[in-house]
Backbone atoms as SQL, in Angstrom:
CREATE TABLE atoms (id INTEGER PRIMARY KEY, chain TEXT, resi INTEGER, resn TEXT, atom TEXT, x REAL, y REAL, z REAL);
INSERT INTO atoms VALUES
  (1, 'A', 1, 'UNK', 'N', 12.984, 24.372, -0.829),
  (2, 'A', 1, 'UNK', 'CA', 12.661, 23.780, 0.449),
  (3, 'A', 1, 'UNK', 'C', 12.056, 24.840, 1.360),
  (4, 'A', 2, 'UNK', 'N', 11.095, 24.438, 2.151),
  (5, 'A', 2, 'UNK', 'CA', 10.644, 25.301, 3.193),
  (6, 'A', 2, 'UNK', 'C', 10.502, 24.976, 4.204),
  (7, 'A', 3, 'UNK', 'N', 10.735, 25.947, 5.160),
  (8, 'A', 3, 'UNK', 'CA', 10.494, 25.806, 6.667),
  (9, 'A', 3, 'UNK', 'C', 9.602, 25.623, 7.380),
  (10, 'A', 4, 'UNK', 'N', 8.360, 25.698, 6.785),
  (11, 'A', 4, 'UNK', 'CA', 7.010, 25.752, 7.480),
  (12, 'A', 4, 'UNK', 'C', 7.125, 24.186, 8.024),
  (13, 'A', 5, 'UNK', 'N', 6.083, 24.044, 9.341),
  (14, 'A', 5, 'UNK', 'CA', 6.288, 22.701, 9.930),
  (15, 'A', 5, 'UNK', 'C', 4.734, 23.146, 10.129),
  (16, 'A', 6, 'UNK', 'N', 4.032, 22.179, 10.153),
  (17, 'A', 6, 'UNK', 'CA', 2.555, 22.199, 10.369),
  (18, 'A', 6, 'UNK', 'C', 2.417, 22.344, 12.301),
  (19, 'A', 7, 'UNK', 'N', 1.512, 22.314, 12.552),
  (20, 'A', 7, 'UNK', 'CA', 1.132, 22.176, 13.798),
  (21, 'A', 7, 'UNK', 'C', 0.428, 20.475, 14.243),
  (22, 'A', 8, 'UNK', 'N', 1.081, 20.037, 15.319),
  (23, 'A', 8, 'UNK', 'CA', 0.971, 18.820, 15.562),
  (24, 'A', 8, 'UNK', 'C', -0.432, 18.921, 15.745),
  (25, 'A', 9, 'UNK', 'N', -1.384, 17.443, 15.914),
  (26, 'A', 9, 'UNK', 'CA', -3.030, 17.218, 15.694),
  (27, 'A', 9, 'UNK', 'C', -3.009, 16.175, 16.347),
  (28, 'A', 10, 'UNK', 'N', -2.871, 15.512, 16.715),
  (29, 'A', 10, 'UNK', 'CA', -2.438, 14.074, 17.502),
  (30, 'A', 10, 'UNK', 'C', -2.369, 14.579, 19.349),
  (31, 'A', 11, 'UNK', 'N', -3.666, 13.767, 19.795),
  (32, 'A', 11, 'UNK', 'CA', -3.857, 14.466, 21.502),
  (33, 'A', 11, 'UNK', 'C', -3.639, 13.606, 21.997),
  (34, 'A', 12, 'UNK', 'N', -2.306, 13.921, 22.894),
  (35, 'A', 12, 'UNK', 'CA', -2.277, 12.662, 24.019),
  (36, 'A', 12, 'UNK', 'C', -2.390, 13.156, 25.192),
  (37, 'A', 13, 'UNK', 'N', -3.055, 12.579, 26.777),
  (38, 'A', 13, 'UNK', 'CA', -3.582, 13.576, 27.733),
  (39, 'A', 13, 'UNK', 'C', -2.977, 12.696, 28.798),
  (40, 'A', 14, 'UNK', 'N', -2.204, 13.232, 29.292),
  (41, 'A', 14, 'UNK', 'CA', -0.901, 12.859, 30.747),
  (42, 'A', 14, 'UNK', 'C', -1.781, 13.460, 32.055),
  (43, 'A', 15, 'UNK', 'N', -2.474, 12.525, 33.002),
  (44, 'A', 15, 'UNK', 'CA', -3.024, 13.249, 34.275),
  (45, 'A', 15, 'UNK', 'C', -2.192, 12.940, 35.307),
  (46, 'A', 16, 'UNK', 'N', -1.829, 13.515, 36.543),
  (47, 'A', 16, 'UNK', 'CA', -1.417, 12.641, 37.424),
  (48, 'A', 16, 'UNK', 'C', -2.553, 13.590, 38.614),
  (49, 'A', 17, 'UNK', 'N', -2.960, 12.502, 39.313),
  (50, 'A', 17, 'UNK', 'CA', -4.534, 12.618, 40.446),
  (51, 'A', 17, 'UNK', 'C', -4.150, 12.984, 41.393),
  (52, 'A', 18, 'UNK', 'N', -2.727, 12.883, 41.703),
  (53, 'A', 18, 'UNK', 'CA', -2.369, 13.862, 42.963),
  (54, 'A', 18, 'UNK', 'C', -2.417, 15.014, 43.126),
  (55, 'A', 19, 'UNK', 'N', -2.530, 15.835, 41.929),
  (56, 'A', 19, 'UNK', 'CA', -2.709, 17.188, 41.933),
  (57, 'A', 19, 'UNK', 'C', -3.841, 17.833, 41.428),
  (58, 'A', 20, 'UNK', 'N', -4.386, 16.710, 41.034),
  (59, 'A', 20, 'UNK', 'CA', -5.545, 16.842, 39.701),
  (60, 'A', 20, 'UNK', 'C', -4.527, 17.871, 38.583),
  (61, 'A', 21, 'UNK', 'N', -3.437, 17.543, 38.042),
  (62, 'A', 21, 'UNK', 'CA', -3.122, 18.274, 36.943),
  (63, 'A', 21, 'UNK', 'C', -3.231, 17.397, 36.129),
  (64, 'A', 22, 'UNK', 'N', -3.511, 18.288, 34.624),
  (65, 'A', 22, 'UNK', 'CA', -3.602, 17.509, 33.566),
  (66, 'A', 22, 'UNK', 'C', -2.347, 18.030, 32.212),
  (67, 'A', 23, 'UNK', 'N', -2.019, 17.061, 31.807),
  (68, 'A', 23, 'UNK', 'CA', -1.100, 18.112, 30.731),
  (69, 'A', 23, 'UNK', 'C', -1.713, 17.135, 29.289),
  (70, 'A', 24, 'UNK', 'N', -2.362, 18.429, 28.589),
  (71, 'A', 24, 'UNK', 'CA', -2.621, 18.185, 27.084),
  (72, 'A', 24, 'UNK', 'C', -1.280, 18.078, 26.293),
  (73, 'A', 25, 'UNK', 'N', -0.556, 17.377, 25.194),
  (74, 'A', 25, 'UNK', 'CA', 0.250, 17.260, 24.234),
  (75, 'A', 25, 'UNK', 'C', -0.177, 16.617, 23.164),
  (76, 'A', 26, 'UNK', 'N', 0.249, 17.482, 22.665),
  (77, 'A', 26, 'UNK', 'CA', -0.203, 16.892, 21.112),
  (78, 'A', 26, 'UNK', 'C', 1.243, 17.423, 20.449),
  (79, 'A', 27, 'UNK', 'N', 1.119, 16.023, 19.444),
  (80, 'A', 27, 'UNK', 'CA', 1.992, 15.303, 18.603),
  (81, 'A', 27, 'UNK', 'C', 1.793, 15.088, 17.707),
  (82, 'A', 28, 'UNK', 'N', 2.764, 14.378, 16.597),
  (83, 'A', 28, 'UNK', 'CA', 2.431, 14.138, 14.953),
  (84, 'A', 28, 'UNK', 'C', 1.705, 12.629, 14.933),
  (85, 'A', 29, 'UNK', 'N', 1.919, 11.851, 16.371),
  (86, 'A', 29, 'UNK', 'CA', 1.352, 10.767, 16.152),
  (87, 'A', 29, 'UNK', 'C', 0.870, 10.195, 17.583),
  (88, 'A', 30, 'UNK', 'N', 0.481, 9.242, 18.422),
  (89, 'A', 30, 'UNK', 'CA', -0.069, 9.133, 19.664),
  (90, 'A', 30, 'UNK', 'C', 1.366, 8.438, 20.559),
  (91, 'A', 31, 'UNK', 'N', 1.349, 9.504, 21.589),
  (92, 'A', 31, 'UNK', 'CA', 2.691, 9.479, 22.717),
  (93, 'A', 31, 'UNK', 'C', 2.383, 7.864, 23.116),
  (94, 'A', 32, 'UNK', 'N', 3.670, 7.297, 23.041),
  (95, 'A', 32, 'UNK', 'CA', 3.888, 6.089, 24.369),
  (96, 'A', 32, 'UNK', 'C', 4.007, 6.209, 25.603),
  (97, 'A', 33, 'UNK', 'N', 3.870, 6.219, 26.703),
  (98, 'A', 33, 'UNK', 'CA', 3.432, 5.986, 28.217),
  (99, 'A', 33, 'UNK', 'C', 5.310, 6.735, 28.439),
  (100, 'A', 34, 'UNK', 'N', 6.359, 6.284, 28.606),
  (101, 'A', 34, 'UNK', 'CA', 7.400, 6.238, 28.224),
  (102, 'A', 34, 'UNK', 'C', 7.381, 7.805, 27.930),
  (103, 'A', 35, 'UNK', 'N', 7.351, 8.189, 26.771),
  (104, 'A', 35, 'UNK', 'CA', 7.434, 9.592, 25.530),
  (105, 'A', 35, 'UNK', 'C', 6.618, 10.695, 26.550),
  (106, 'A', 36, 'UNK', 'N', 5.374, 10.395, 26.824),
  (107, 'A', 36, 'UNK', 'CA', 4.590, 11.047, 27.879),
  (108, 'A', 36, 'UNK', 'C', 5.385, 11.548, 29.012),
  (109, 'A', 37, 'UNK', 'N', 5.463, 10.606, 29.497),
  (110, 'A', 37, 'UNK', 'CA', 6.399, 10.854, 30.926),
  (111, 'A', 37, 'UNK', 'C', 7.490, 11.853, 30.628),
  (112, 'A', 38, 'UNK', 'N', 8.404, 11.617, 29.295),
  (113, 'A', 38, 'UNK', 'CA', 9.318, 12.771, 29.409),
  (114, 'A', 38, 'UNK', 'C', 8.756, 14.170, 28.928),
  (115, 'A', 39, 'UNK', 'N', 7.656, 14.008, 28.010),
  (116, 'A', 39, 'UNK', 'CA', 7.093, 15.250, 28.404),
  (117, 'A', 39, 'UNK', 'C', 6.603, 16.073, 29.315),
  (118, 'A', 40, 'UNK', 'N', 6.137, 15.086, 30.555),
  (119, 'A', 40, 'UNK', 'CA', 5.779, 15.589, 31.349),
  (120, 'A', 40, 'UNK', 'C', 6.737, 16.211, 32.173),
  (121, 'A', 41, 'UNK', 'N', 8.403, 15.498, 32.196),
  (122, 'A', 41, 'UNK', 'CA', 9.322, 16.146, 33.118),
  (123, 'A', 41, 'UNK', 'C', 9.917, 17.329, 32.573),
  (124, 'A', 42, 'UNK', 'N', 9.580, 17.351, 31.729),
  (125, 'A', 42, 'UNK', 'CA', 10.191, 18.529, 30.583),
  (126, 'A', 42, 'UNK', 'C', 9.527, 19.711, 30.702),
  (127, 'A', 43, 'UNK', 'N', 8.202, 19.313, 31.063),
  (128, 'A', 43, 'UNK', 'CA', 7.380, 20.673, 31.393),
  (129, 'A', 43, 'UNK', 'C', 7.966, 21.298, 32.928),
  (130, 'A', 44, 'UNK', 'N', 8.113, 20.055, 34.163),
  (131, 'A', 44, 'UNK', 'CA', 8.018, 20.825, 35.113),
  (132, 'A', 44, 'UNK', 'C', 9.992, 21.614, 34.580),
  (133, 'A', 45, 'UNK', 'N', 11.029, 20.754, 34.246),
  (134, 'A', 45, 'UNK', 'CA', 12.127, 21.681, 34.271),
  (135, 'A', 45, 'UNK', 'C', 11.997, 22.957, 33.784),
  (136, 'A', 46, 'UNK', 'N', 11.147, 22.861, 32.356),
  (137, 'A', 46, 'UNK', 'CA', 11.369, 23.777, 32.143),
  (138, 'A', 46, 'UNK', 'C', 10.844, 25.430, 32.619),
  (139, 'A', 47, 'UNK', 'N', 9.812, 25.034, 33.498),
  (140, 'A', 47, 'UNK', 'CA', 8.913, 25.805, 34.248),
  (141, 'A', 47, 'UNK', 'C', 9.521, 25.827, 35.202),
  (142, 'A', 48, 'UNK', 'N', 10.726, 25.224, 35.723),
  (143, 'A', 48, 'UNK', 'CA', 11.016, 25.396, 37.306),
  (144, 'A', 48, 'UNK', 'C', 10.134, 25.259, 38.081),
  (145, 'A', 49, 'UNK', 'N', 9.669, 24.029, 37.642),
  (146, 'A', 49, 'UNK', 'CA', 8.659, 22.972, 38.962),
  (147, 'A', 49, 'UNK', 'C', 9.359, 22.052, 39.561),
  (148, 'A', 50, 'UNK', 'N', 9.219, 22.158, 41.234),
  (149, 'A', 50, 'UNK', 'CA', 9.472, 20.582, 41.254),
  (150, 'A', 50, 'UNK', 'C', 8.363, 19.318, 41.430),
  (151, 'A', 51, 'UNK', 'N', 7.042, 20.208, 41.579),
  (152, 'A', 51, 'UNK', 'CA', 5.759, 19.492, 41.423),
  (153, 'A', 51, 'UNK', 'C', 4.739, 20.599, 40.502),
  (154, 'A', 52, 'UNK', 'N', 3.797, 19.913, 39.485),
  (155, 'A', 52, 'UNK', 'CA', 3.108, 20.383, 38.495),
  (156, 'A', 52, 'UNK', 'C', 1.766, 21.348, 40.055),
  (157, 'A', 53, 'UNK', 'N', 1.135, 22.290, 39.239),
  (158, 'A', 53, 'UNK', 'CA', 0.111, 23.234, 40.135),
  (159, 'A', 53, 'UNK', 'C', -0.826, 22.200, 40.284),
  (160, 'A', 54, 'UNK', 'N', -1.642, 22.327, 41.362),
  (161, 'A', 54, 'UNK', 'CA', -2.482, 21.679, 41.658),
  (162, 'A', 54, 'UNK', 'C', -3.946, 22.464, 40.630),
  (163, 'A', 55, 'UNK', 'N', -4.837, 21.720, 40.300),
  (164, 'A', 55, 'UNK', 'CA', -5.689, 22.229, 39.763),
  (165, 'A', 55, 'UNK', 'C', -5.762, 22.642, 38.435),
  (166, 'A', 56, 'UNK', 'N', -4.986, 22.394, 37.741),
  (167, 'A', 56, 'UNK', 'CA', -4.618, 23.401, 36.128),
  (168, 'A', 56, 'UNK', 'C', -4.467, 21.600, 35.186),
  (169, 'A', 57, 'UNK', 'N', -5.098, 22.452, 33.997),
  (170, 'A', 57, 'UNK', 'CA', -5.104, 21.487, 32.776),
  (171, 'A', 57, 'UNK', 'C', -3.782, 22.464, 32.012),
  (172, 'A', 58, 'UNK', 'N', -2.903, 22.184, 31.160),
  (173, 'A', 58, 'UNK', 'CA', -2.099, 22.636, 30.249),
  (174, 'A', 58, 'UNK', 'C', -1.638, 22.563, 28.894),
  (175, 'A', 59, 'UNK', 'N', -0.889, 22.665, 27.964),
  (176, 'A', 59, 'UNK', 'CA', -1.078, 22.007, 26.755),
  (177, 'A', 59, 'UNK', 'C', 0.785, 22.421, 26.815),
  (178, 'A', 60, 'UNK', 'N', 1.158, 21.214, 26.043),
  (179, 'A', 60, 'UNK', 'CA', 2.543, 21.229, 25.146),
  (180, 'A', 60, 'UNK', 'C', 2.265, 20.581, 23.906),
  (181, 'A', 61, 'UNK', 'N', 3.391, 20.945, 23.328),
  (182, 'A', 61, 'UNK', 'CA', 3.840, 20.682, 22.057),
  (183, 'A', 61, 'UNK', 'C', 4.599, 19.961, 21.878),
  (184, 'A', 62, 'UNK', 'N', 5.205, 18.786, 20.731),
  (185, 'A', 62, 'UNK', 'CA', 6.407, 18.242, 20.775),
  (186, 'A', 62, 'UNK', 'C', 6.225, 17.886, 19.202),
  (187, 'A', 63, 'UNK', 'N', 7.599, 17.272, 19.126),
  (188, 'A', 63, 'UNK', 'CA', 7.510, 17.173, 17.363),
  (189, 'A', 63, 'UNK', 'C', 7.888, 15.505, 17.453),
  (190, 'A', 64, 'UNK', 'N', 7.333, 15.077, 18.661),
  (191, 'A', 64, 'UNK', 'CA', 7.833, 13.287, 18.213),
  (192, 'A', 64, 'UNK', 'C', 6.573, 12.775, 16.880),
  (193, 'A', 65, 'UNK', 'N', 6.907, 12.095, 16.256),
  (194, 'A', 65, 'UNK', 'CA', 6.535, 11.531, 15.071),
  (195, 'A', 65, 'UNK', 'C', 6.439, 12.632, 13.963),
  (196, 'A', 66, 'UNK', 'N', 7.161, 13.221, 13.981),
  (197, 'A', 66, 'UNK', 'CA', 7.646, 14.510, 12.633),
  (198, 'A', 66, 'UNK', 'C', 8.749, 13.978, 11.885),
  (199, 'A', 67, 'UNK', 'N', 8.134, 13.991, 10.853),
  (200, 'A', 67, 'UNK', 'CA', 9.503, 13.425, 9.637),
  (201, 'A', 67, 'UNK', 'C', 9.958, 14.517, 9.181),
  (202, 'A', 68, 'UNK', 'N', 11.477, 14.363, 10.198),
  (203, 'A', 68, 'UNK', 'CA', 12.125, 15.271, 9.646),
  (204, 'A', 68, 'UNK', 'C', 13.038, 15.635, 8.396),
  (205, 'A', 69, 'UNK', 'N', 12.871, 14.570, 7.474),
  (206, 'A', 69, 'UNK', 'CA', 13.606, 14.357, 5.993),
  (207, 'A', 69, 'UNK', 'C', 12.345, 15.466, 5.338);
């Protein structure tokens, strides 16, 4: 068995126009509206945002639709 996990390929693109921020994520398969959103809150906690920068595009990662068997 091995550990290697590919790199997700699947672009889903979360804007919100109040800031003009954009957050790129890509996934193993295309985010639901729902799935998005918690990526998106996930970015600002984990950044210690309580609002995303004004002006900036970004990229995350996530492993939703990764089979993990």
């Amino acid at each position: 068995m091995t550990d290697y996990i590919p790199e997700p390929t699947v672009k889903t693109v979360c804007k919100d126009s109040r800031y003009d921020f954009t957050l790129v994520i890509y996934a193993y398969r295309k985010l639901s509206q729902a799935e998005a959103k918690n990526v998106y809150h996930r970015y600002l906690a984990e950044n210690h945002l309580k609002h995303p920068p004004k002006g900036k595009t970004v990229e995350a990662k996530t492993l939703y639709g990764y089979d993990l068997e």
